[in-house]
Coordinates of C-alpha atoms in Angstrom, one line a residue:
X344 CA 40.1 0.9 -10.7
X345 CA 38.9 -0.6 -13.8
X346 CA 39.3 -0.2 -17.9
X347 CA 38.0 -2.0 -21.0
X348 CA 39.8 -5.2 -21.9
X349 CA 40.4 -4.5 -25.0
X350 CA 42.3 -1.4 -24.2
X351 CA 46.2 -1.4 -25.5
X352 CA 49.0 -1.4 -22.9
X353 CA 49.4 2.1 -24.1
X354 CA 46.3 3.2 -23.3
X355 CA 46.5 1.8 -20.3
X356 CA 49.7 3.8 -19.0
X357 CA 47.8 7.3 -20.4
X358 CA 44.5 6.1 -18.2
X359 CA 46.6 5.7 -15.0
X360 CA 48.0 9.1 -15.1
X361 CA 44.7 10.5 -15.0
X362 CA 43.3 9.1 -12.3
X363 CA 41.6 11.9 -10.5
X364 CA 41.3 11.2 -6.6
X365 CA 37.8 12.8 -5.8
X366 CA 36.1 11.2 -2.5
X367 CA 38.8 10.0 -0.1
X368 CA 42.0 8.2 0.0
X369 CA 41.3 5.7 -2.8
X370 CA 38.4 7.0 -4.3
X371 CA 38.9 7.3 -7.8
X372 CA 36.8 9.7 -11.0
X373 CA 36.8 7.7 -14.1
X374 CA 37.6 9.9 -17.0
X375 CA 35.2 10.0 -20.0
X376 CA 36.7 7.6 -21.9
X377 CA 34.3 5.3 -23.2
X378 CA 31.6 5.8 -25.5
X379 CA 27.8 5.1 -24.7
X380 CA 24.7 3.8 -26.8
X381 CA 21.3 3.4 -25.7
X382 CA 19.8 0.0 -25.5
X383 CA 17.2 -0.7 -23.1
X384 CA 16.8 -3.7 -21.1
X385 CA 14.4 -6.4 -22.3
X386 CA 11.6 -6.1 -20.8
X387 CA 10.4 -2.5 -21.1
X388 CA 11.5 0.4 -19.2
X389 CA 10.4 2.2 -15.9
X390 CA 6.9 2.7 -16.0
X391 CA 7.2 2.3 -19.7
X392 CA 8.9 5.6 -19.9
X393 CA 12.7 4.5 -22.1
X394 CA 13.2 8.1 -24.1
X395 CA 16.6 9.5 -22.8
X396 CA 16.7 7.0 -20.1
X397 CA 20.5 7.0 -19.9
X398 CA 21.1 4.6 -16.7
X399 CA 18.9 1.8 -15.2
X400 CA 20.4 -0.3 -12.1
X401 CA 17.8 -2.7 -11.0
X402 CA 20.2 -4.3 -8.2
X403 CA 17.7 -7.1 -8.3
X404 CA 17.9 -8.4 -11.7
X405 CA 21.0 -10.2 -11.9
X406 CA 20.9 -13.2 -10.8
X407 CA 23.3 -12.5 -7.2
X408 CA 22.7 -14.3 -4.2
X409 CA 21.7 -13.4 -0.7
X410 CA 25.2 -12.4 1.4
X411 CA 27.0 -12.3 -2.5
X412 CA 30.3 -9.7 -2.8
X413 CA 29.4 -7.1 -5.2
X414 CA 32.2 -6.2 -7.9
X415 CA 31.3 -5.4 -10.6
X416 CA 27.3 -5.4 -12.6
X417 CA 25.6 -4.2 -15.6
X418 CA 23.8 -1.7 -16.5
X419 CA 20.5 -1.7 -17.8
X420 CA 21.4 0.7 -20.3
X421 CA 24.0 0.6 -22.9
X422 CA 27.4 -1.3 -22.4
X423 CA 29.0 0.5 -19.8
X424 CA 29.2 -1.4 -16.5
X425 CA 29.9 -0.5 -12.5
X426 CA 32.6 -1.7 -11.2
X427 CA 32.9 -1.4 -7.2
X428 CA 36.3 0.3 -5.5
X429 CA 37.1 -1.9 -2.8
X430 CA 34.8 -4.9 -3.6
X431 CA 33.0 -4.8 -0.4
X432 CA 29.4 -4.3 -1.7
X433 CA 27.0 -7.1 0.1
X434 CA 24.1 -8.2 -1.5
X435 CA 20.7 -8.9 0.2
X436 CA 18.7 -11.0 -1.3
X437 CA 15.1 -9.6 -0.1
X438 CA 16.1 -6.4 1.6
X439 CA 12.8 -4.5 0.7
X440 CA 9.4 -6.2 -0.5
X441 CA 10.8 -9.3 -2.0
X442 CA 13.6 -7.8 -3.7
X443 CA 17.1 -7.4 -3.1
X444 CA 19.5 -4.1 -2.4
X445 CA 23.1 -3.7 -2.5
X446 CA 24.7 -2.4 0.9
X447 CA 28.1 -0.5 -0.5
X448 CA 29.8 -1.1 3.6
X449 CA 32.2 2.0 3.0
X450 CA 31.9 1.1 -1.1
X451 CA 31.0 2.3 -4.1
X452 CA 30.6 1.6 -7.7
X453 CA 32.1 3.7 -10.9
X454 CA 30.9 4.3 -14.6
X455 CA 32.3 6.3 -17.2
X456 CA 29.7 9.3 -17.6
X457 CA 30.5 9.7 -21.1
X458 CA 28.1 10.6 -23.6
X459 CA 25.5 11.3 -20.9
X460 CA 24.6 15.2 -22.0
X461 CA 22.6 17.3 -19.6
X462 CA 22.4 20.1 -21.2
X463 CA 18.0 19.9 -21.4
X464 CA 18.4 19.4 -17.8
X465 CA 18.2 15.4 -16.0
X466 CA 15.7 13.8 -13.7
X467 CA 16.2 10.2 -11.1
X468 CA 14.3 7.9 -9.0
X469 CA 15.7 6.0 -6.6
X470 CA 15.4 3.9 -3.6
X471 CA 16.8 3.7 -0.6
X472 CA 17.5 3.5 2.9
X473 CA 20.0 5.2 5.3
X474 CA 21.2 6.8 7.9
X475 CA 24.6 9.1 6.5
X476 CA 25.8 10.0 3.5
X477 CA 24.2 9.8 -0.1
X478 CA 23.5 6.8 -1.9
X479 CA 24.6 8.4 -5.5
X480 CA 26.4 10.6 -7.0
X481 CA 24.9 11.7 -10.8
X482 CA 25.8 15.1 -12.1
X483 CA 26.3 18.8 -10.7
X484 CA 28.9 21.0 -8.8
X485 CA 30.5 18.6 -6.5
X486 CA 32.2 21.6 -5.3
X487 CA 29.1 21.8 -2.9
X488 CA 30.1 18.3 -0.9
X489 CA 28.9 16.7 1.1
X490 CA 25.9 15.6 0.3
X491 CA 23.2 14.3 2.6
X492 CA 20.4 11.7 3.3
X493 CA 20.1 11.6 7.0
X494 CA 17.5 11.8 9.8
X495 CA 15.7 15.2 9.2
X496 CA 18.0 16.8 6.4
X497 CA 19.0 16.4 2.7
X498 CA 21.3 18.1 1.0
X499 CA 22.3 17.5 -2.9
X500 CA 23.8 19.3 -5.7
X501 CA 21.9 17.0 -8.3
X502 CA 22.5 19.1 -11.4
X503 CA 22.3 22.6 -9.4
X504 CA 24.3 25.3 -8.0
X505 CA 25.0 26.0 -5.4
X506 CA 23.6 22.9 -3.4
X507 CA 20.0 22.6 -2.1
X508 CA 19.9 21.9 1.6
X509 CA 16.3 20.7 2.7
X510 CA 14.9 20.0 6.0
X511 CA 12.5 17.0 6.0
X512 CA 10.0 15.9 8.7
X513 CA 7.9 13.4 6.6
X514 CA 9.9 10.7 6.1
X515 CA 12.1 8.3 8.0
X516 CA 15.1 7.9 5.9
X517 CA 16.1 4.6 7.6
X518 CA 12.9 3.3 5.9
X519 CA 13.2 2.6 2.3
X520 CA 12.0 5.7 0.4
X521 CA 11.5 6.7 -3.1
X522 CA 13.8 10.1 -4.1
X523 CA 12.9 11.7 -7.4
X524 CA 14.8 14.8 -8.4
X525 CA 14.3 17.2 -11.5
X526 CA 16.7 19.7 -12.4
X527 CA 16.3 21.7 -15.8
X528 CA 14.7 25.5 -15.8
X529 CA 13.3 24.6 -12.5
X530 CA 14.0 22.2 -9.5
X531 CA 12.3 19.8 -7.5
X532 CA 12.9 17.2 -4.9
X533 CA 10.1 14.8 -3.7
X534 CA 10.1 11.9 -1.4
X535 CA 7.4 9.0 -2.2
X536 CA 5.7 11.4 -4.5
X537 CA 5.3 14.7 -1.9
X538 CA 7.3 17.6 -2.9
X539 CA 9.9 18.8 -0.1
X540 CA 11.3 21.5 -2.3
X541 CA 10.8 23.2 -5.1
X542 CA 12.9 26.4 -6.7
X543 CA 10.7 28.2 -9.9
X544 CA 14.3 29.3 -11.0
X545 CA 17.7 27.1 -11.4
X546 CA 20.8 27.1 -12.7
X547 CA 21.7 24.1 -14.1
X548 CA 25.0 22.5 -13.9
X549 CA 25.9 20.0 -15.7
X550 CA 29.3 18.7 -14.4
X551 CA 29.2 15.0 -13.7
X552 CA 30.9 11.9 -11.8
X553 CA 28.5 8.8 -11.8
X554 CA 29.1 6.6 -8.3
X555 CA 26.5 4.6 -6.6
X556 CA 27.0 3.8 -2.9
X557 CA 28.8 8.1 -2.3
X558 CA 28.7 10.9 -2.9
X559 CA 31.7 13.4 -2.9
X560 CA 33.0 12.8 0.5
X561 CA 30.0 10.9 1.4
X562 CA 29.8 7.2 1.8
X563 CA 26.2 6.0 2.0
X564 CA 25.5 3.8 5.3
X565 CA 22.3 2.5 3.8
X566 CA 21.0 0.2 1.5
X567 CA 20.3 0.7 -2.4
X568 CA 17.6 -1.1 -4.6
X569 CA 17.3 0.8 -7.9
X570 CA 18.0 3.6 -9.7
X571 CA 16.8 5.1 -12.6
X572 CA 18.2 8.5 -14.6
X573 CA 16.8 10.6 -17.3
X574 CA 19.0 13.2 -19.4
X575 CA 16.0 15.4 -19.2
X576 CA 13.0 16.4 -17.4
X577 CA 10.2 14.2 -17.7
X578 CA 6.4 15.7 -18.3
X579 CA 4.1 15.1 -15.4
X580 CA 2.7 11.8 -16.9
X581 CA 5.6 9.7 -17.3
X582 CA 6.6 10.9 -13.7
X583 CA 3.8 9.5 -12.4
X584 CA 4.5 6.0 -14.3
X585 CA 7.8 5.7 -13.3
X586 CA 6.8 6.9 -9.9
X587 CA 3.8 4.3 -9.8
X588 CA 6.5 1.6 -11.4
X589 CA 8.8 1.8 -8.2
X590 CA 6.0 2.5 -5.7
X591 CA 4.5 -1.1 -6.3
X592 CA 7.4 -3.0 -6.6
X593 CA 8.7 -1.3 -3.2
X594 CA 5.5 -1.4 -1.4
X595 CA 5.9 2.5 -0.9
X596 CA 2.8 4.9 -0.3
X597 CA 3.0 7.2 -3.6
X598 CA 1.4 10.5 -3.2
X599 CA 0.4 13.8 -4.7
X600 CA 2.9 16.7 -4.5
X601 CA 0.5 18.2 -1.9
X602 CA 1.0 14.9 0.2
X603 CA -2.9 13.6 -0.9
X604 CA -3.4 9.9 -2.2
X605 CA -2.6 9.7 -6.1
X606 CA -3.4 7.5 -8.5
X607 CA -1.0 4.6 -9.5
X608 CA -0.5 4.7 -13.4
X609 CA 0.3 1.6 -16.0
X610 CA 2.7 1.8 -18.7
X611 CA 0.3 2.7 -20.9
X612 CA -0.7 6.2 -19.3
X613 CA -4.4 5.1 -19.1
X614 CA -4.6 2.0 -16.6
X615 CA -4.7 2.3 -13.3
X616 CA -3.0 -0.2 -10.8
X617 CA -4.6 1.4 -8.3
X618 CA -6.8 4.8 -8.3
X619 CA -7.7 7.2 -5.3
X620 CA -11.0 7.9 -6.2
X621 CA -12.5 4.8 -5.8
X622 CA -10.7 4.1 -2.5
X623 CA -11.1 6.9 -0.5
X624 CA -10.8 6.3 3.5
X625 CA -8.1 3.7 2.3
X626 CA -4.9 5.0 1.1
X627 CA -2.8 3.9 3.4
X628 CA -0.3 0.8 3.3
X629 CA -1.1 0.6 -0.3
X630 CA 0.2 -3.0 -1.8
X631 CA -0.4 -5.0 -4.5
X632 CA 0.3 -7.7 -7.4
X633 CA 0.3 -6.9 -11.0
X634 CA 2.3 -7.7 -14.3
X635 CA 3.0 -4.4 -16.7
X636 CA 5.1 -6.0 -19.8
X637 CA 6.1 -2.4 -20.7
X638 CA 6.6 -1.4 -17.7
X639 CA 9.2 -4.0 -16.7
X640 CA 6.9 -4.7 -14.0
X641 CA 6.1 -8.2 -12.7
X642 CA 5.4 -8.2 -8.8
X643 CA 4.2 -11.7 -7.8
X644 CA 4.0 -10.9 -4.1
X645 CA 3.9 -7.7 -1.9
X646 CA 3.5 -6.4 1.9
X647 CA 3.5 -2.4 1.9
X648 CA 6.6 -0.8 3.8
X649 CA 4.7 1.6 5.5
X650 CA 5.4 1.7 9.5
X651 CA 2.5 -0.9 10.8
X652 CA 2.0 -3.0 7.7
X653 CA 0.7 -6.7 8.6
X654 CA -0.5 -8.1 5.3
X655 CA 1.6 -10.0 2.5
X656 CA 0.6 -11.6 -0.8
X657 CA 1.3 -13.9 -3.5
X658 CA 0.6 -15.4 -6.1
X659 CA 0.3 -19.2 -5.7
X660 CA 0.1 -21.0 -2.2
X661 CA 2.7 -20.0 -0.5
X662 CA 4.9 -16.7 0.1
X663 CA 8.2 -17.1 -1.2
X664 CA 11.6 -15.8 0.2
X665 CA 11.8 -13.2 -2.7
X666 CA 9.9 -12.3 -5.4
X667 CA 11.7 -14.0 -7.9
X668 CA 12.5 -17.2 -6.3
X669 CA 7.9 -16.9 -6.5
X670 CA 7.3 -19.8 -10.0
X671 CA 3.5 -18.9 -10.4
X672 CA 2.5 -16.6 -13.1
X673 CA 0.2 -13.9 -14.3
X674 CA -1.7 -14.1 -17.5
X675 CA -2.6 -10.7 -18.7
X676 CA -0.6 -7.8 -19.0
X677 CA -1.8 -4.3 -17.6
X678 CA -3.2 -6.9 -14.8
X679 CA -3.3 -5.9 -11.1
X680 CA -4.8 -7.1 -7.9
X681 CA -4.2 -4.3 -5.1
X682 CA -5.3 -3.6 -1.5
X683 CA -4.9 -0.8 0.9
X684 CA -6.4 0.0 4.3
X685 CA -8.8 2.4 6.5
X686 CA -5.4 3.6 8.5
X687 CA -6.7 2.3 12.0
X688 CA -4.9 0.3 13.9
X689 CA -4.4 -3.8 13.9
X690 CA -6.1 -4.5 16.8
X691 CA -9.3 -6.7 17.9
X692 CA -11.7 -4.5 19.0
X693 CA -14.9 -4.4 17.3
X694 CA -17.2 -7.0 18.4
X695 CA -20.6 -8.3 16.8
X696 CA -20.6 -12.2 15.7
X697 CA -17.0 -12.5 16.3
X698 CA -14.5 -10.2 17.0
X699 CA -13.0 -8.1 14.3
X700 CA -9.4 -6.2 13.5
X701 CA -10.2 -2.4 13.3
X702 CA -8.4 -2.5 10.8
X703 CA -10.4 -3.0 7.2
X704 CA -9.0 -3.9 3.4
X705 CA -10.5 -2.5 0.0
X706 CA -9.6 -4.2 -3.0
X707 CA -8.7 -3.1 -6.3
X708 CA -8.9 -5.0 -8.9
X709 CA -8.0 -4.5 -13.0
X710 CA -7.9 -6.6 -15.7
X711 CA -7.3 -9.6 -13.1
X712 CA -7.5 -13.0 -14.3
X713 CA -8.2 -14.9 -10.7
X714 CA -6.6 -17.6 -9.2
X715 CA -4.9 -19.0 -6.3
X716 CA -3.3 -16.8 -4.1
X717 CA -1.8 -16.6 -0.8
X718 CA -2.4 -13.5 2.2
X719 CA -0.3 -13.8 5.3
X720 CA -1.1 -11.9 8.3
X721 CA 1.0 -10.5 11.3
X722 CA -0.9 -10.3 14.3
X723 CA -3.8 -12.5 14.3
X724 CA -5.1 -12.9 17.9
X725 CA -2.6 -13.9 20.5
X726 CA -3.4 -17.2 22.0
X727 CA -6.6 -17.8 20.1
X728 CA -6.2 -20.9 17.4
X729 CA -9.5 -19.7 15.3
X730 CA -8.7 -16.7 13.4
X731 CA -10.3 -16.1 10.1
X732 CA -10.1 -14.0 7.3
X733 CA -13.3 -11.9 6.4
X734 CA -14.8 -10.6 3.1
X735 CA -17.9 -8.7 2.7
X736 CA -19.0 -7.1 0.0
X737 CA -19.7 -3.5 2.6
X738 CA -18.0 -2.0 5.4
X739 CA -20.2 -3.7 8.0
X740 CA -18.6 -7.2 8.8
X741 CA -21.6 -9.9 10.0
X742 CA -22.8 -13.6 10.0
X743 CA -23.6 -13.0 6.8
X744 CA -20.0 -12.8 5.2
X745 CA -17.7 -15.0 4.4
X746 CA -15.6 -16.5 6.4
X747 CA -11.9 -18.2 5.9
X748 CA -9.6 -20.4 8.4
X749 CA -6.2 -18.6 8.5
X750 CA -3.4 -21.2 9.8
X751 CA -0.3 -20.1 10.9
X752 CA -0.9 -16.7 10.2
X753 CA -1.6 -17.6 6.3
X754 CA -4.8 -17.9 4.0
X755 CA -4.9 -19.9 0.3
X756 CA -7.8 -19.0 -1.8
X757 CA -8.9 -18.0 -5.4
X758 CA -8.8 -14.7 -5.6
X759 CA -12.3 -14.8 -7.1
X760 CA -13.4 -14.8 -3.7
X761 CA -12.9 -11.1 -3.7
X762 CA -14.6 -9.0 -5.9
X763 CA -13.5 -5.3 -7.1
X764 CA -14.1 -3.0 -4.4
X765 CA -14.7 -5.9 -1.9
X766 CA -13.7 -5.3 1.9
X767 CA -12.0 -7.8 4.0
X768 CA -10.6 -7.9 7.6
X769 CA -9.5 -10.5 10.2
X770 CA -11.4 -12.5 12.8
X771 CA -11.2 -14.4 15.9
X772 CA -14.5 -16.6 16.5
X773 CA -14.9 -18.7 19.2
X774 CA -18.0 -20.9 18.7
X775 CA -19.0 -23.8 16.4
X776 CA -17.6 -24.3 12.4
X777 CA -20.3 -26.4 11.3
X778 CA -24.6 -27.1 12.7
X779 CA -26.8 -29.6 11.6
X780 CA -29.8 -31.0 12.5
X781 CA -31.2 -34.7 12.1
X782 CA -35.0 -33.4 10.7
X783 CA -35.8 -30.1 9.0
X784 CA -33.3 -27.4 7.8
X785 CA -31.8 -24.2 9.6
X786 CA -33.0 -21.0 8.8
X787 CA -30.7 -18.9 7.7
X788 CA -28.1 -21.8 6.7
X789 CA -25.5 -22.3 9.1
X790 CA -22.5 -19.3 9.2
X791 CA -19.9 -18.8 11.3
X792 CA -20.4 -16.3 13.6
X793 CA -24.1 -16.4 13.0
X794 CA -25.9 -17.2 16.5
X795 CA -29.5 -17.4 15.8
X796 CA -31.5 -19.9 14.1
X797 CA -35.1 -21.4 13.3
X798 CA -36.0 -24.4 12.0
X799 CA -39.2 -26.2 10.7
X800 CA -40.0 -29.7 11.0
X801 CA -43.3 -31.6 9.4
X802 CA -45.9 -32.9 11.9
X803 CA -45.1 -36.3 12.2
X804 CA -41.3 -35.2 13.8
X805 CA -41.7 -35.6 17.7
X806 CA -38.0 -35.2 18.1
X807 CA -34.5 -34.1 16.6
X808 CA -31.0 -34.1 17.2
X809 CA -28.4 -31.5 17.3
X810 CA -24.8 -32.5 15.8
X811 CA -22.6 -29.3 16.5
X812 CA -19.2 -29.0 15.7
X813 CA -16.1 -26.5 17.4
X814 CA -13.2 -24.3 15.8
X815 CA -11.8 -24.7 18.7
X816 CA -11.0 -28.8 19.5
X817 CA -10.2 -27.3 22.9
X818 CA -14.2 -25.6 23.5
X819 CA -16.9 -27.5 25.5
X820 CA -20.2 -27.9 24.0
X821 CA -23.9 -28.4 26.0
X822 CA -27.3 -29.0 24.6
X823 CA -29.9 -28.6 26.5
X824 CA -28.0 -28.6 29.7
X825 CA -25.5 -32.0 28.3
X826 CA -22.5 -32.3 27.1
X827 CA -22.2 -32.7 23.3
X828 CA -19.0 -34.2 21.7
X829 CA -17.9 -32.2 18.5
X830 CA -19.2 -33.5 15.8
X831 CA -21.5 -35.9 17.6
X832 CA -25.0 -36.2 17.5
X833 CA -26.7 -34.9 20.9
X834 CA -29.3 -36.8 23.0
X835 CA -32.9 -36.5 21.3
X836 CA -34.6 -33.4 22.1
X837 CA -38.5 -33.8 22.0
X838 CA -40.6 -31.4 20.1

């Protein structure tokens, strides 16, 4: 249990008498007791949307260590702190797409819910993983415990009465997820974006106990990254940029209410991050890079969380451990470099020049200032040391496109390399990296993958050598029926 220091002794002997034991043995309501004031965090807000936000907890943001015991941390908004019950919060460091969560282990944190008036109704985001219990517990008639988050059922009196008990088949809750619950003259509850329920009619309730890591009678086994509440409902706009705030920064698949791809929306209501209509066939495993000052967003590396994802990047020329231990930068705000896929699988099927993934990329870019960045991949080719990444400026991958040596499953490159609506897969060649010839040029100029060639000579030329060079150190080469050391001239071959 915790007070304000600068409480008097007297105070302190009123506060312990009315402790109010809520959640189990030792769990403990805080009375309202302390005053709030709005302050928002430096650094904007959720998707630039800080009217009535009334509590922030970006678990991220302060500066904890991987494996670190969680007592106590501040709130984005206002004074008022959380302070943990039995001090056994972990901390992991990059838990979900380079950025940390807390792990309450049979824990939870308390605030003071004072001054927090739901009377125009409330609205959070938040995101999670679990298996049992709730992760929070933020207004309504805890009468109703327990609440839920587990498998295919969740149950929550956020704001409402009586409780709202929904079945859901679309999401893994083990997986990190984004919730976002409304409750004011009407109710909603979506997951990543899709609604799972929805009442036209509710009765608000506006009782509240703030804990993270339970709800009444319901520790959370899970993990916790952020959470973000509203002392009213939020119009459809600044849902979607809060929505498209978390989605990127989590590597979560956003959707439409109807479960259709959806557009991911800036700070500023007007850019897009990334935008359905110009990718559609690839909505799936959307991720993505981008700074939004506003929008307290800076995401200097990404791999989607989707089930299947195999492709990470960053900024710079490495991938770093966790997003913020990443040192490169982004120059201009409202600046994004995004990719998503064609939804097939990540295997090496399709064959033509070399042997491609099925899987195929589509770039987004807006307002990107390029340079150096970094794309690691899963699953390149077992067993086969000359895999390459692929960009073309179509669908159809050839001889013609441009071709990149990955090395231990990683790729550095300017990012000016791809283009705005540019393609790109991955590749397996086995064949030569380099062809040159001692008289005349080749027509078309060498490319890997590219197997046929002509080349002219003048008159006086009665012979010419062939220097070819392998990917593979390990490949044999013959010209003309003789063995040819990569990289070495071959015997003359007369014209």
């Amino acid at each position: 249990m915790w007070v304000e220091r600068n409480l008097t002794k007297k105070w302190l002997r009123q506060l312990s008498a009315m402790l109010i034991f809520l959640l189990a043995a030792n769990m403990v309501s805080i009375p309202n007791l302390f005053p709030t004031r709005e302050v928002h965090a430096a650094g904007g807000c959720p998707g630039g949307v800080c009217t009535e936000l009334v509590s922030w907890v970006d678990t991220g943001n302060h500066g904890f260590s991987d494996g670190q015991s969680i007592t106590s941390l501040s709130d984005n908004v206002g004074s008022i702190g959380w302070r943990a019950r039995f001090n056994r919060f972990k901390y992991q460091e990059s838990a979900v797409n380079f950025h940390g969560a807390l792990q309450p282990s049979t824990d939870y944190l308390s605030r003071s819910s004072s001054g927090v008036d739901f009377s125009n109704g409330g609205e959070v985001f938040s995101i999670q993983s679990g298996t049992s219990g709730f992760p929070w517990e933020l207004g309504g008639n805890y009468s109703q415990y327990p609440a839920i988050y587990q498998g295919s059922r969740i149950k929550t009196y956020f704001l409402t009465n009586p409780a709202v008990d929904i079945a859901n088949t679309s999401y893994n809750l083990s997986n990190f997820t984004l919730m976002n619950i409304w409750s004011a003259s009407d109710w909603s509850l979506q997951l990543n974006g899709k609604t799972l329920h929805n009442k036209s009619a509710n009765t608000l309730d506006t009782s509240k106990f703030f804990y993270l890591g339970a709800g009444h009678y319901s520790y959370f086994d899970g993990k916790i990254a952020e959470m973000v509440l509203y002392n009213r409902k939020l119009r459809d706009i600044e849902r979607q940029q809060v929505n498209s705030y978390l989605a990127l920064k989590y590597g979560l698949a956003l959707k439409a209410g109807d479960g259709t791809a959806t557009d991911y929306i800036a700070s500023d209501g007007a850019t897009r991050m990334w935008t359905a209509a110009d990718n559609t066939g690839y909505g799936n495993r959307v991720a993505g890079i981008g700074r939004d000052d506003q929008g307290a967003l800076y995401q200097k590396q990404s791999k989607s969380q989707a089930d299947g994802a195999n492709v990470a990047i960053a900024l710079g020329g490495s991938v770093a451990n966790a997003n913020v231990n990443n040192g490169a930068t982004i120059s201009n705000d409202l600046s994004f470099f995004t990719f998503s896929d064609n939804g097939s699988a990540a295997f090496y099927n399709r064959t033509g020049p070399a042997t491609y993934m099925d899987r195929i990329y589509k770039v987004d870019k807006t307002n990107w200032v390029d340079q150096t960045i970094t794309l690691q991949v899963d699953n390149t080719a077992a067993g086969i040391s000359s895999n390459f990444l692929v960009i073309s400026s179509d669908e159809s991958f050839d001889g013609s496109d441009s071709f990149y040596p990955v090395t231990n499953g990683k790729v550095t490159l300017n990012s000016s390399n791809f283009t705005d609506g540019s393609y790109f897969t991955f590749a397996y060649v086995v064949g030569l990296s380099d062809l040159t010839l001692s008289e005349g040029k080749l027509s078309p100029a060498f490319g890997i993958g590219r197997t046929n060639y002509s080349a002219s000579v003048g008159n006086s030329v009665t012979s010419v050598t062939v220097t070819p060079t392998t990917i593979d150190s390990g490949a044999t080469i013959t010209v003309n029926g003789q063995s040819v050391t990569s990289g070495a001239a071959s015997a003359a071959i007369p014209l």
